Each structure stands twice: as C-alpha cells, then as structure tokens.
Amino acid sequence: MNRKLHVAVAGATGAVGIEMIKTLEKRHFPISNLTLLASARSTGKKLKYNGSEIPVKELTKSVFAGIDIALFSAGSSISKQFAPIAAQEGCVVIDNSSAFRMDEKVPLVIPEINAMDVKKHNGIIANPNCTTAVTLMALYPLHQAFHVKRIFAASYQAVSGTGAKAIEELSRQIRESLNGGHITKEVYPHQIAFNVLPHVDSFLDNGYTKEEMKMQNEGRKIMHHPTFRASVTCVRVPVYRAHSVAVNAEFERPVTVASAREVLLKAPGLQVIDDPAKNEYPQPLYQAEQYDCAVGRIRQDCALENGLAFWVSGDQLLKGAALNAVQIAEELVK
Ligand SMILES: NC(=O)c1ccc[n+]([C@@H]2O[C@H](COP(=O)([O-])OP(=O)(O)OC[C@H]3O[C@@H](n4cnc5c(N)ncnc54)[C@H](OP(=O)(O)O)[C@@H]3O)[C@@H](O)[C@H]2O)c1
C-alpha cells in the first residue's frame, strides 16, 4: 500500500479514540479520508484533525464500504459485533479491545516485538492489553538476552485506563472530598480519589482478575513463549494517565544489573531512567503523553535465582493503545 488511505476510528470520542486521532495526525499517517465513528449519542459532534473539524457518525453495519483501515476502540462487544463485518468489506481492523486477542487466527502485535506477525492477519489484528504492553516493552529485550522463565508483578494503573468516565470520576471525587461532601461513585465500586483499589477488571474462579491473567496469556502469544508464567496483582491508583508496573523477573541465564542495563539501553521505544542517587526513576506523571516507555530501579532480585527487579512506566493511552495501533497500521503500509 503506497497510496493515501481511507481510515476510520470507531470509538472516536473515547479516551483512546481521541489519542488515535492525535497520533495519526502527529505521525503523518497517509490519510485521504478520515471517518470518525461512535454511538448515536455522539452523532454530529465534531472532532479536530489536521486543522479541520470532522463530524462524528454513528457506527452502523453499512459504514465500512471503501474504508481501508479501521482502528476500533469502542469496547469488546462492539468489536465482536462490527469488526467481522468491517473485515468482510475488505477493511483491515486494528482492535483495541480484548475481543480477539487470544483468537488463533488473529495476530496480537507489539511492533517492537513481533511486527512480523502482522502479515498473518485475516482482516483483524489485535492490540494488546495496556499493562501487558507497557511491561513487555522492558521485559522482551531482557527475554531475548536472558530468556525469562516467570515474573511476579504489581501494577499501578491510571484511571484513564478505564475510559473517559473514570477520568471525570477521579476529578469529581477529589472535589467532593476536599469540599467535605458526599462521595459519588459511578465507575468504580469504591472511592478512587485518595485510595488504591486492588481490583482491575472482573474476578475469575482462580482468584485473579481477567486483567491479571492477560499478562501471562497475551505475553505468551506476543513473545512466542508458550511456557512464560506471570503472577500479577493489578491495582488501580488515583493517577490520571500512564500505568506503572513493579516487576520481579526470573531468567534461565545469569543476569547482572550491568548486562541488563546494556540490553535495555538499546531497546526500541524504551528510555532508561535509573539514577537512584539523584532520585531519578520513571514516574507516570512524566511518562504521560510520551511515546516511549521508561524503565528504572533496575536491581538484582534478592529472592530469585537469576532474578532482576525493575519498574516500568508508560502512557497506556499511547503505547498501550493508540500509538501501538497506529504503529501496527504503519506496518501494514510499509
Ligand atoms: N483506556 C485505555 O487506556 C485503554 C487501553 C487499551 C485498550 N483500551 C480499550 O479500548 C476501548 C475503549 O476504551 P476507552 O478507554 O477509550 O473508553 P471510553 O473513553 O469509555 O470510550 C468508549 C468509546 O466507545 C464508543 N461507544 C460506546 N458504545 C458504543 C456503541 N454502542 N456504538 C458505537 N460506539 C460506542 C463511545 O462513544 P460515545 O462517546 O458516543 O459513547 C466512545 O467513543 C475498550 O475496549 C478498552 O478496553 C483502552
């Protein structure tokens, strides 16, 4: 494909959709026509792209004729309903939801790791879970060098990971709390302002949440590493944007801080911010709106064989969603 393309964003008014539009513009994706889709609630709303205002249309079965690439971020049920229809119309769908990630016929791609899998698509390509994406940006280069066996991890996930309504919920609860008023809850089961919730996504029979199991399941598929194991606790924190993950990784081969650092310094899409003497380490506040993820607090794990502990932060709306989706689209047009 070396012509300009008709691109659609489904879920254009959402937290991820807005970032998709900005990322397409910033990275000069070759677009002839941009169609913005959302629910009937948003019909007529206008969103900015490249200096013009584009009206949002309702997502229906008939909108995909003539569209080359559709970036979906309108939730799992919408993807299940509309992505196959779009693919049948000849459009390539890059889907941000969990709907197709574990489907054997659907590649699950982080371009820095398995860009070659894009070629195997049958009309749908899946974007990974945001916490998994941020973690693998640091873990995969280490895996290539030292072969990871398993990780133990805890996430610190921003409210924007839940969408636009959760961003409003944090702001509202901060105001309500500071005014000494009643705290209203619409998105999370408990107050998120001035609190942390060890609960992201729904609980499974094994006691983990769905979000927690994505690290192992999606990690295996993306890294082509079927025996990779991950025990994760996912935690929602009152941060607006960018997820962080504390990782303890055990490798097959011996690893030192110096050899790990050498590998991480060369990794694409990753900054090393790691100078404890100067209080320098990755922080979500400063990773927000950055394309690169950042790794720091790199140290020899004192409880694991061939173990390394590290901390990684990354903007989950970008590397965990919009940027990764646009990078996949860029692979398609290469
Ligand atoms: N937020 C993240 O960091 C992140 C990261 C990775 C993946 N994802 C995934 O991306 C998807 C969207 O997440 P988000 O955070 O952007 O959520 P969000 O802010 O709640 O936005 C949801 C979007 O979906 C649209 N939508 C809802 N119901 C629809 C319907 N019936 N028909 C058409 N469009 C509909 C909404 O349109 P209206 O405005 O018209 O309601 C809105 O544009 C989810 O599958 C999520 O799991 C999110």
Coordinates of C-alpha atoms in Angstrom, one line a residue, residues 98-106 108 126 214 216-218 220-221:
S98 CA -9.9 -7.9 24.3
A99 CA -12.4 -9.5 21.9
F100 CA -10.0 -11.2 19.5
R101 CA -6.6 -11.1 21.3
M102 CA -6.5 -14.8 22.1
D103 CA -8.1 -15.9 18.8
E104 CA -5.5 -18.1 17.0
K105 CA -6.4 -16.6 13.6
V106 CA -5.8 -13.0 14.9
L108 CA -1.6 -9.9 18.7
A126 CA -5.4 -7.2 17.9
K214 CA -3.7 -11.1 30.5
Q216 CA 0.6 -14.4 31.1
N217 CA -1.8 -15.3 28.3
E218 CA -1.0 -12.3 26.0
R220 CA 3.0 -15.9 25.8
K221 CA 1.4 -15.1 22.4

